[in-house]
PDB file of C-alpha atoms in Angstrom:
ATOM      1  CA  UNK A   1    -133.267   3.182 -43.820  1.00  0.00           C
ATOM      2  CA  UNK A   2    -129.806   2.852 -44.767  1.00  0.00           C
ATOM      3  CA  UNK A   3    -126.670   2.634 -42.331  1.00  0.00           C
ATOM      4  CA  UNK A   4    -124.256   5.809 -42.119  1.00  0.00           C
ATOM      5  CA  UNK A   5    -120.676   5.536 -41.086  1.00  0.00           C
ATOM      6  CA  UNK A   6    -118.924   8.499 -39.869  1.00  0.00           C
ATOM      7  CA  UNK A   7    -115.516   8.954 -38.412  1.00  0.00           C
ATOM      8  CA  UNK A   8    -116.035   9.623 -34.234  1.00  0.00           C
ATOM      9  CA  UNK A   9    -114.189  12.899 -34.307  1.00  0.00           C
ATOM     10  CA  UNK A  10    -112.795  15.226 -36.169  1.00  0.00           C
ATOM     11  CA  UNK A  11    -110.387  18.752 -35.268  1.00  0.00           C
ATOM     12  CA  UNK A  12    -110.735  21.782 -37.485  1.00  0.00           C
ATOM     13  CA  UNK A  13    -108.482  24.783 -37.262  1.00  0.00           C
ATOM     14  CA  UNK A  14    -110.951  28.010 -36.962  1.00  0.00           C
ATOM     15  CA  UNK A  15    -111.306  30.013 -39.920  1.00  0.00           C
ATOM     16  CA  UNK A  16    -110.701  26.395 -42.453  1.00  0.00           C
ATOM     17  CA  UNK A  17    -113.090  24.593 -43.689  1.00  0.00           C
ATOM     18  CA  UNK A  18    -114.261  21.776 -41.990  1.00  0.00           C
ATOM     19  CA  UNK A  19    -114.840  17.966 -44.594  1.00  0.00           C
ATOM     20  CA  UNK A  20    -116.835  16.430 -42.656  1.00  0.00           C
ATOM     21  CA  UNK A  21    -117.537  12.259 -44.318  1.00  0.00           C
ATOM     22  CA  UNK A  22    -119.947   9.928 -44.943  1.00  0.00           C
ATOM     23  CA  UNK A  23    -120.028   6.266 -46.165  1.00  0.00           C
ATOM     24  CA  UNK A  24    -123.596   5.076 -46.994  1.00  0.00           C
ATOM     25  CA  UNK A  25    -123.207   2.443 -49.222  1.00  0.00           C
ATOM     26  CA  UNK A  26    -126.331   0.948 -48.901  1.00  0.00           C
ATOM     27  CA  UNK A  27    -128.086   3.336 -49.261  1.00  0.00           C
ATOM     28  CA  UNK A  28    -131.651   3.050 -52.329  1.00  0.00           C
ATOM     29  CA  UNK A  29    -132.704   4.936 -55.106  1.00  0.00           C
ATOM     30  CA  UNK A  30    -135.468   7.194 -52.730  1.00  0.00           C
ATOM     31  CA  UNK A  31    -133.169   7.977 -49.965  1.00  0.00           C
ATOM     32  CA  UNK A  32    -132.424  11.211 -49.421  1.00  0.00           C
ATOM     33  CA  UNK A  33    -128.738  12.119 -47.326  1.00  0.00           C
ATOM     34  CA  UNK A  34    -129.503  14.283 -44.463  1.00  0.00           C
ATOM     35  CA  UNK A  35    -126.928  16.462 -42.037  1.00  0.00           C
ATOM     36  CA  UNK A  36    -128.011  17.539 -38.685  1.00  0.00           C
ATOM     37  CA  UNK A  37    -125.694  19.112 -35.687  1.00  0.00           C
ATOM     38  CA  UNK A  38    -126.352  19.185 -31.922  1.00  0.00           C
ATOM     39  CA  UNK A  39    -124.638  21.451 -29.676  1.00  0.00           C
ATOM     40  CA  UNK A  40    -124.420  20.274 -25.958  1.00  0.00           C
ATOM     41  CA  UNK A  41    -127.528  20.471 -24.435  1.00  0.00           C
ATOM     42  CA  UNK A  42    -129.829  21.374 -27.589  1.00  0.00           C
ATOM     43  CA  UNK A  43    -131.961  20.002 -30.053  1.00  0.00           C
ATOM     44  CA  UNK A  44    -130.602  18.977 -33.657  1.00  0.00           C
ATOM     45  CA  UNK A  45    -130.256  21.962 -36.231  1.00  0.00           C
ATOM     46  CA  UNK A  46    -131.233  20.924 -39.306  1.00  0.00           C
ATOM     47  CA  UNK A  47    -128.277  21.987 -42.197  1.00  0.00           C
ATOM     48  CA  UNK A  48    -128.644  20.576 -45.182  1.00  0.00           C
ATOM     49  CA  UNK A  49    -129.966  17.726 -47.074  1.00  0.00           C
ATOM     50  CA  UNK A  50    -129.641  16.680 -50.894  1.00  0.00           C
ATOM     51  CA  UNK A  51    -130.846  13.371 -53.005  1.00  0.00           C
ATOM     52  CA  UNK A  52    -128.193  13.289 -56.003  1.00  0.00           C
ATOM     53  CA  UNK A  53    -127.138  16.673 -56.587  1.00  0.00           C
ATOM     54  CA  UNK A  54    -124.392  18.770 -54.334  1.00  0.00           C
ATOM     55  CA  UNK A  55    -126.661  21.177 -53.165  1.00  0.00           C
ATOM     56  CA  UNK A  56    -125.543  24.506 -50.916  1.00  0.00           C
ATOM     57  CA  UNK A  57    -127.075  26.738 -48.181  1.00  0.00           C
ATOM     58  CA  UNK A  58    -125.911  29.771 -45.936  1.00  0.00           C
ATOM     59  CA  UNK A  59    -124.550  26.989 -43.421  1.00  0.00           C
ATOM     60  CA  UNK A  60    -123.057  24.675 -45.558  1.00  0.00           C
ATOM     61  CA  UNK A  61    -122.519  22.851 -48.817  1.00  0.00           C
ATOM     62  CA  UNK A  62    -123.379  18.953 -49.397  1.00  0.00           C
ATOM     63  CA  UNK A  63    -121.511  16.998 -51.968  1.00  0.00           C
ATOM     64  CA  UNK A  64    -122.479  13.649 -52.677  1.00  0.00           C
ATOM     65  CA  UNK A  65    -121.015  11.073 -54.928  1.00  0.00           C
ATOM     66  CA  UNK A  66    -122.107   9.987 -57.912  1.00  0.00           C
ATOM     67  CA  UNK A  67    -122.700   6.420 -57.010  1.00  0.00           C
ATOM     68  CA  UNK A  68    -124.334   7.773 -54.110  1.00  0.00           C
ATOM     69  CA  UNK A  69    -122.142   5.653 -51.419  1.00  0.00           C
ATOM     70  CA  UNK A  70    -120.694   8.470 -49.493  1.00  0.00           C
ATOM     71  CA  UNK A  71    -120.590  12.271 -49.530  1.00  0.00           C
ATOM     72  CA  UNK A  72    -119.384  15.121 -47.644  1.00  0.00           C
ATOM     73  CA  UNK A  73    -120.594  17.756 -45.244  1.00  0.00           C
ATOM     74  CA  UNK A  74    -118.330  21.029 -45.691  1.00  0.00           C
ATOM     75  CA  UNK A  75    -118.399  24.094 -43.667  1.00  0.00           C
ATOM     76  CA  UNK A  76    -116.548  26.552 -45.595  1.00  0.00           C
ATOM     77  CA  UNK A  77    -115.093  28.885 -42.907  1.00  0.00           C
ATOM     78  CA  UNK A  78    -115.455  26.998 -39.295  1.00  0.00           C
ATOM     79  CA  UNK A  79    -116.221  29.032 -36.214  1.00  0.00           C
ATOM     80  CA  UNK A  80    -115.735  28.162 -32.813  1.00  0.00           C
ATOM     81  CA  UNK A  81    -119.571  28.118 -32.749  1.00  0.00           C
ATOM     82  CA  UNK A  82    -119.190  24.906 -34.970  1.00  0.00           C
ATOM     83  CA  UNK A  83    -118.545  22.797 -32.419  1.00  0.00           C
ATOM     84  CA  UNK A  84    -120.715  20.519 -32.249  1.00  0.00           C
ATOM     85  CA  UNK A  85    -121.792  16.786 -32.880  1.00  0.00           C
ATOM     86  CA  UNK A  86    -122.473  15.910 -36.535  1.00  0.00           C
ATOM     87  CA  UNK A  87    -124.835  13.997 -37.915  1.00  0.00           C
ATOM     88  CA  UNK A  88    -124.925  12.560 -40.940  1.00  0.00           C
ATOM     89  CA  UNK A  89    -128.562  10.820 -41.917  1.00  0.00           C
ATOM     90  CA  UNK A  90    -130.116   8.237 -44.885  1.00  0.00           C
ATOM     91  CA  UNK A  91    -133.840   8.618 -44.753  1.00  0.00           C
ATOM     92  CA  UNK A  92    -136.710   7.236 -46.430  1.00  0.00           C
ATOM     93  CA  UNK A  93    -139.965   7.635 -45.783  1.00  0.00           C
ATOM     94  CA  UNK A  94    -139.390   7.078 -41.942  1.00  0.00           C
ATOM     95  CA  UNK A  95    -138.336   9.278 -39.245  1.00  0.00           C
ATOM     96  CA  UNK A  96    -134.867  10.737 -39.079  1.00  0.00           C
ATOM     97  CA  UNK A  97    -132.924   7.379 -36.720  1.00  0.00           C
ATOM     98  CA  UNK A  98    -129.818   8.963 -35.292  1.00  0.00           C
ATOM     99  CA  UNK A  99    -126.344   7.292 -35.347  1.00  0.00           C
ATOM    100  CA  UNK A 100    -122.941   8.091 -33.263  1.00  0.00           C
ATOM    101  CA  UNK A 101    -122.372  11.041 -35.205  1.00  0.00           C
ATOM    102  CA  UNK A 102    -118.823  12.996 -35.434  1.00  0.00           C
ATOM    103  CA  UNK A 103    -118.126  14.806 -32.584  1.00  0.00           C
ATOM    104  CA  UNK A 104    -116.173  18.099 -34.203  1.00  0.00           C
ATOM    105  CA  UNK A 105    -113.714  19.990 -32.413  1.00  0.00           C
ATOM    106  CA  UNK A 106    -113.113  23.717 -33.967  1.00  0.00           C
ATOM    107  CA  UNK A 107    -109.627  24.457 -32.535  1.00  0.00           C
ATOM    108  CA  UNK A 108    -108.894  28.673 -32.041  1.00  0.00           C
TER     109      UNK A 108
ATOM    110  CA  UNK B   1    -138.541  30.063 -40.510  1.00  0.00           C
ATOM    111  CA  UNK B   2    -139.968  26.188 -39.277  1.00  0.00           C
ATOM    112  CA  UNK B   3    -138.685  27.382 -35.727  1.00  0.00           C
ATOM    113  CA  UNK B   4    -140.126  24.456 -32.538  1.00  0.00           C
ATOM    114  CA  UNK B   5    -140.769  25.330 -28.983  1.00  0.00           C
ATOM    115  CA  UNK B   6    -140.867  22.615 -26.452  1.00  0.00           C
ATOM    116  CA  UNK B   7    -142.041  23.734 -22.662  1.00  0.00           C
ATOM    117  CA  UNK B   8    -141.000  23.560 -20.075  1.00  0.00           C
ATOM    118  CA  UNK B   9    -137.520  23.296 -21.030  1.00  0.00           C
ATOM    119  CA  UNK B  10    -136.149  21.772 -17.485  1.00  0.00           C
ATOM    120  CA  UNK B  11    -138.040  19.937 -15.116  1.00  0.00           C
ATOM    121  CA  UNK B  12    -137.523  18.602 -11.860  1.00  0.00           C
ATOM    122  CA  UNK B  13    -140.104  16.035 -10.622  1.00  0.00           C
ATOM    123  CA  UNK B  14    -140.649  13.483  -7.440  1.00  0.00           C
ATOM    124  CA  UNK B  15    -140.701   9.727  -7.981  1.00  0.00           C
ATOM    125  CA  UNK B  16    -144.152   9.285  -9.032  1.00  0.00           C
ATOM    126  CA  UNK B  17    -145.548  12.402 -10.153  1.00  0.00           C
ATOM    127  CA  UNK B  18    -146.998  12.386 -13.829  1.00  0.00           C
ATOM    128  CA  UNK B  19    -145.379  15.081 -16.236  1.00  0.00           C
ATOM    129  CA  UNK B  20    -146.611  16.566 -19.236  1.00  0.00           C
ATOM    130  CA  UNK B  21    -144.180  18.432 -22.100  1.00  0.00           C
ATOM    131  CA  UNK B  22    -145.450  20.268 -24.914  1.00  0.00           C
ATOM    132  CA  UNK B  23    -143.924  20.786 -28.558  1.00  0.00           C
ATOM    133  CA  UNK B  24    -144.956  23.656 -30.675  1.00  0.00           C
ATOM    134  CA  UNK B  25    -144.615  24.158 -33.953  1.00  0.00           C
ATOM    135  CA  UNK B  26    -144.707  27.913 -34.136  1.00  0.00           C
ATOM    136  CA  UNK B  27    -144.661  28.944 -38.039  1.00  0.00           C
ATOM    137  CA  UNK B  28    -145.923  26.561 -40.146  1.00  0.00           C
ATOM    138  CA  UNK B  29    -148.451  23.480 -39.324  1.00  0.00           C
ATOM    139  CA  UNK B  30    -146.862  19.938 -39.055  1.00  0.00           C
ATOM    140  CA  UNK B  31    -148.214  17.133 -40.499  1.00  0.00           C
ATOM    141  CA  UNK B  32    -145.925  15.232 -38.130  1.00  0.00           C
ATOM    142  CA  UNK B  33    -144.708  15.573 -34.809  1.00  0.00           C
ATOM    143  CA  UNK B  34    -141.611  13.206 -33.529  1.00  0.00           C
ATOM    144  CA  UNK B  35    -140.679  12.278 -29.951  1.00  0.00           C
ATOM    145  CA  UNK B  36    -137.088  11.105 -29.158  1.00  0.00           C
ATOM    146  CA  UNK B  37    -135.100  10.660 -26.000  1.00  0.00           C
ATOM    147  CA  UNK B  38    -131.283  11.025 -25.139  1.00  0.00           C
ATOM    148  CA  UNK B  39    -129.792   9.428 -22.276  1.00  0.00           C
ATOM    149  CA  UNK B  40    -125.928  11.452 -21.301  1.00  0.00           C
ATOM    150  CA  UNK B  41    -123.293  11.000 -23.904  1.00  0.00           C
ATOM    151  CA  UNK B  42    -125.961   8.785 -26.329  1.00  0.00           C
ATOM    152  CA  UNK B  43    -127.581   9.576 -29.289  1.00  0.00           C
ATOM    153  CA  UNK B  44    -130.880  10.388 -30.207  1.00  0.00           C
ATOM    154  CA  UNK B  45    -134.168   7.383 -29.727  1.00  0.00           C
ATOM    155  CA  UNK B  46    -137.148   7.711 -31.369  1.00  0.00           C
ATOM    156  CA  UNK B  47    -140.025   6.736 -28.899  1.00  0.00           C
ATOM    157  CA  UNK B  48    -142.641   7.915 -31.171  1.00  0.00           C
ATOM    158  CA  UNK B  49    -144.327   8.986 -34.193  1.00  0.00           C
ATOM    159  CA  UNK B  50    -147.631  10.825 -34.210  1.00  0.00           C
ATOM    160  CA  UNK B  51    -149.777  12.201 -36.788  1.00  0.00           C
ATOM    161  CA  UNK B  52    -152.793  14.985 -35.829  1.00  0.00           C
ATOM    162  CA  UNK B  53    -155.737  13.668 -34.748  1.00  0.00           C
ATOM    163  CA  UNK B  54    -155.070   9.662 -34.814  1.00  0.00           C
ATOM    164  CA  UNK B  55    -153.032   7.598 -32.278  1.00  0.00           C
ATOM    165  CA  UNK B  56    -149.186   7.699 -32.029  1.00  0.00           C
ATOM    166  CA  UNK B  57    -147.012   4.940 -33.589  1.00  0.00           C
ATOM    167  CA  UNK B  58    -144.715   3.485 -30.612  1.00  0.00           C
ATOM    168  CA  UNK B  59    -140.787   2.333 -31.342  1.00  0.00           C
ATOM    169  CA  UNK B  60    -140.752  -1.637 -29.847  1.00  0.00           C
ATOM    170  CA  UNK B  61    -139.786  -1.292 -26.275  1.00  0.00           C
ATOM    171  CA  UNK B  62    -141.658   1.827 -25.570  1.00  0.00           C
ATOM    172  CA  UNK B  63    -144.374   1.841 -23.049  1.00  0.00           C
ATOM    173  CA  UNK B  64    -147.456   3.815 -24.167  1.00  0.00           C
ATOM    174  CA  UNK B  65    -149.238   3.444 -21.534  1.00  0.00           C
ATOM    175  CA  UNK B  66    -146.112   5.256 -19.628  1.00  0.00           C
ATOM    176  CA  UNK B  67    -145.548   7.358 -22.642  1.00  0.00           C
ATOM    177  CA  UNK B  68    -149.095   9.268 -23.157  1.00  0.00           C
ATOM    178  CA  UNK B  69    -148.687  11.312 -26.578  1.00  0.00           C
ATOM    179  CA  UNK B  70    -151.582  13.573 -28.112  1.00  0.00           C
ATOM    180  CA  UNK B  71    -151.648  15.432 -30.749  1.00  0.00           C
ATOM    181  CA  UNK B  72    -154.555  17.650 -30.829  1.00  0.00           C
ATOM    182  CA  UNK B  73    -153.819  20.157 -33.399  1.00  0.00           C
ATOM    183  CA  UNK B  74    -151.327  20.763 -36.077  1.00  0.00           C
ATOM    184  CA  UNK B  75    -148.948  22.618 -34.079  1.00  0.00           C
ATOM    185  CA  UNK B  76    -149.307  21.209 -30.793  1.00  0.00           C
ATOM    186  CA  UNK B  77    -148.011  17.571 -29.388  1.00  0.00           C
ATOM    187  CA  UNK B  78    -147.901  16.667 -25.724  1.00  0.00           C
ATOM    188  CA  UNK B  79    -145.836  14.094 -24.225  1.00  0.00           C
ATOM    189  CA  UNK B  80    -146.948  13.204 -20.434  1.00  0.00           C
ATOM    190  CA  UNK B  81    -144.375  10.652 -19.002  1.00  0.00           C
ATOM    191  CA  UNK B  82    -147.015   8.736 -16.032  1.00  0.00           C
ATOM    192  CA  UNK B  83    -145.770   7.959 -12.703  1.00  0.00           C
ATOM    193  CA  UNK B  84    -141.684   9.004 -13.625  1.00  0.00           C
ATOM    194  CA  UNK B  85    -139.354   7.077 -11.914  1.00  0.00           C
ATOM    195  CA  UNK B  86    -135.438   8.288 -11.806  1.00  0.00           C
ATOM    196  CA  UNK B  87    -135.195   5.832 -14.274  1.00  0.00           C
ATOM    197  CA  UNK B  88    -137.114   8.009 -16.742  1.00  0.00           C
ATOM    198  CA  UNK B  89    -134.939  10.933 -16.387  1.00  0.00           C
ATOM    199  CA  UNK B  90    -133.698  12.007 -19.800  1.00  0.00           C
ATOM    200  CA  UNK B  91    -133.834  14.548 -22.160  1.00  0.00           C
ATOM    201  CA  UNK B  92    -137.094  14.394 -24.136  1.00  0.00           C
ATOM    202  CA  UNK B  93    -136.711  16.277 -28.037  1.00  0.00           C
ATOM    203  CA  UNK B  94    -139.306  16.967 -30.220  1.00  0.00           C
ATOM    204  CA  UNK B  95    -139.367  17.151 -33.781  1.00  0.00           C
ATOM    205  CA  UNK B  96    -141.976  18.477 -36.251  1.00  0.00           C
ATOM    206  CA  UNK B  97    -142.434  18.045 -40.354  1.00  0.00           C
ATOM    207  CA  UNK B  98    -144.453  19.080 -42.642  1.00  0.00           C
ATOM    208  CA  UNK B  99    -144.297  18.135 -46.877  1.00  0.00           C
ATOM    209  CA  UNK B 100    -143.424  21.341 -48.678  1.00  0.00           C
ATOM    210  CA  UNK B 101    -143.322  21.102 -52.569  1.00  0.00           C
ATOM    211  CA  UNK B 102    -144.040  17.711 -52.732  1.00  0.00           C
ATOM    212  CA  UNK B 103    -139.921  17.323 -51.458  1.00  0.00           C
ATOM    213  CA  UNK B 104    -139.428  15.185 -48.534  1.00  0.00           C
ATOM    214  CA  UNK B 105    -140.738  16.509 -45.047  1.00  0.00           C
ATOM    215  CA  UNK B 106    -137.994  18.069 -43.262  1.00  0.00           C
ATOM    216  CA  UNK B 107    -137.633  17.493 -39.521  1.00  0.00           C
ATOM    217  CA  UNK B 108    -137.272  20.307 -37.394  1.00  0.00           C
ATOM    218  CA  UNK B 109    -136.408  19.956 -34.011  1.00  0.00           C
ATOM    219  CA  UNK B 110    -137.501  21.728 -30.557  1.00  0.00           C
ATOM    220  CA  UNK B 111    -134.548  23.181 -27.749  1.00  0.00           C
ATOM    221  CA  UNK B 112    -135.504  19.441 -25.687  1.00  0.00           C
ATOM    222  CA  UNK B 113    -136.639  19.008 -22.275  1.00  0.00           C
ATOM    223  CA  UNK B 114    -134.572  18.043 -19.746  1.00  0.00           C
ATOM    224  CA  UNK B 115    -136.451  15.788 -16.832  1.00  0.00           C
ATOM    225  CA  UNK B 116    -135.304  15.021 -14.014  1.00  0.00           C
ATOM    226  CA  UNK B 117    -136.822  12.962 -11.149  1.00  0.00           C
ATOM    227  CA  UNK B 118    -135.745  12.339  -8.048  1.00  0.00           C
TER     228      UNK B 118
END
């Protein structure tokens, strides 16, 4: 599966959006881009995942290049409740392996 | 909906001592259930991949004779860590898919487990 690269942190003013990014430039033509979160202490929550199209859900919208190198995670209107360590996922056909993530930090 | 239970969700064990967590899928039936371990401030490792009803795939440097995994049914998966050691304190996550609409399988993850042994 392909390599992510994600910036270690982020801060997001409540009530913003939160642009959370992704480099995979490795990534092949069967690889689907996947997002996961983990508060402290949980499991992953799933959020969203897309192949080539931006694709959008009640948590958050995915936007992906068009070379399919990097995309973006956003949360429209950050909560406190948002913060949490990102994820950002290439898959194939294996299971989900788990990178450093971004660790973001919804400021009130 | 695709909602995983994992039980117990804490446990506290002596040196020794064999113990056995269970993941649930609790709406829909997986066609594959995920083991992965997290060590403080680390990510997620997978330990293990296993399908219903045939042996579980083992990452390299994963014991499996430490690391007993069955999966019985289509919602159920059991992890029993044998003779724990403090070194084998973690928290233990499950994760469940199952292929919907011919899309990729989805993994949905249980609450984790945290074990502790003294």
């Amino acid at each position: 599966d392909a390599k992510t690269t994600q910036p270690t942190s982020m801060d997001c003013a409540e009530g913003r959006a939160a642009n959370l990014p992704c480099n995979h430039s490795t990534i092949s033509g069967n690889e689907y881009v996947y997002w996961y979160r983990q508060i402290h202490s949980q499991g992953p929550q799933y959020i969203i995942h897309g192949l080539k199209n931006n694709e959008t859900n009640e948590m958050a919208s995915l936007i992906i290049t068009e070379d399919r190198k990097s995309s973006t995670l956003i949360l429209p209107h950050a909560t406190l409740r948002d913060t949490a360590v990102y994820y950002c996922i290439v898959r194939g056909r294996r299971a989900l392996t788990f990178g450093s993530g971004t660790r973001l930090q919804v400021q009130p | 909906g695709a909602v995983v239970s994992q039980h117990p969700s804490r446990v506290i064990c002596k040196s020794g001592t064999s113990v056995k967590i269970e993941c649930r899928s609790l709406d829909f039936q997986a066609t594959t259930m995920f083991w992965y371990r997290q060590f403080p401030k680390q990510s997620l490792m997978l330990m293990a991949t296993s399908n219903e009803g045939s042996k579980a795939t083992y990452e390299q440097g994963v014991e499996k004779d430490k690391f007993l995994i069955n999966h019985a049914s289509l919602t159920l998966s059991t992890l029993t860590v044998t003779s724990a050691h403090p070194e084998d304190s973690s928290f233990y996550i499950c994760s469940a898919s199952f292929l919907a609409g011919g899309m990729t399988d989805t993994q949905y993850f249980g609450p984790g487990t945290r074990l502790t042994v003294l």
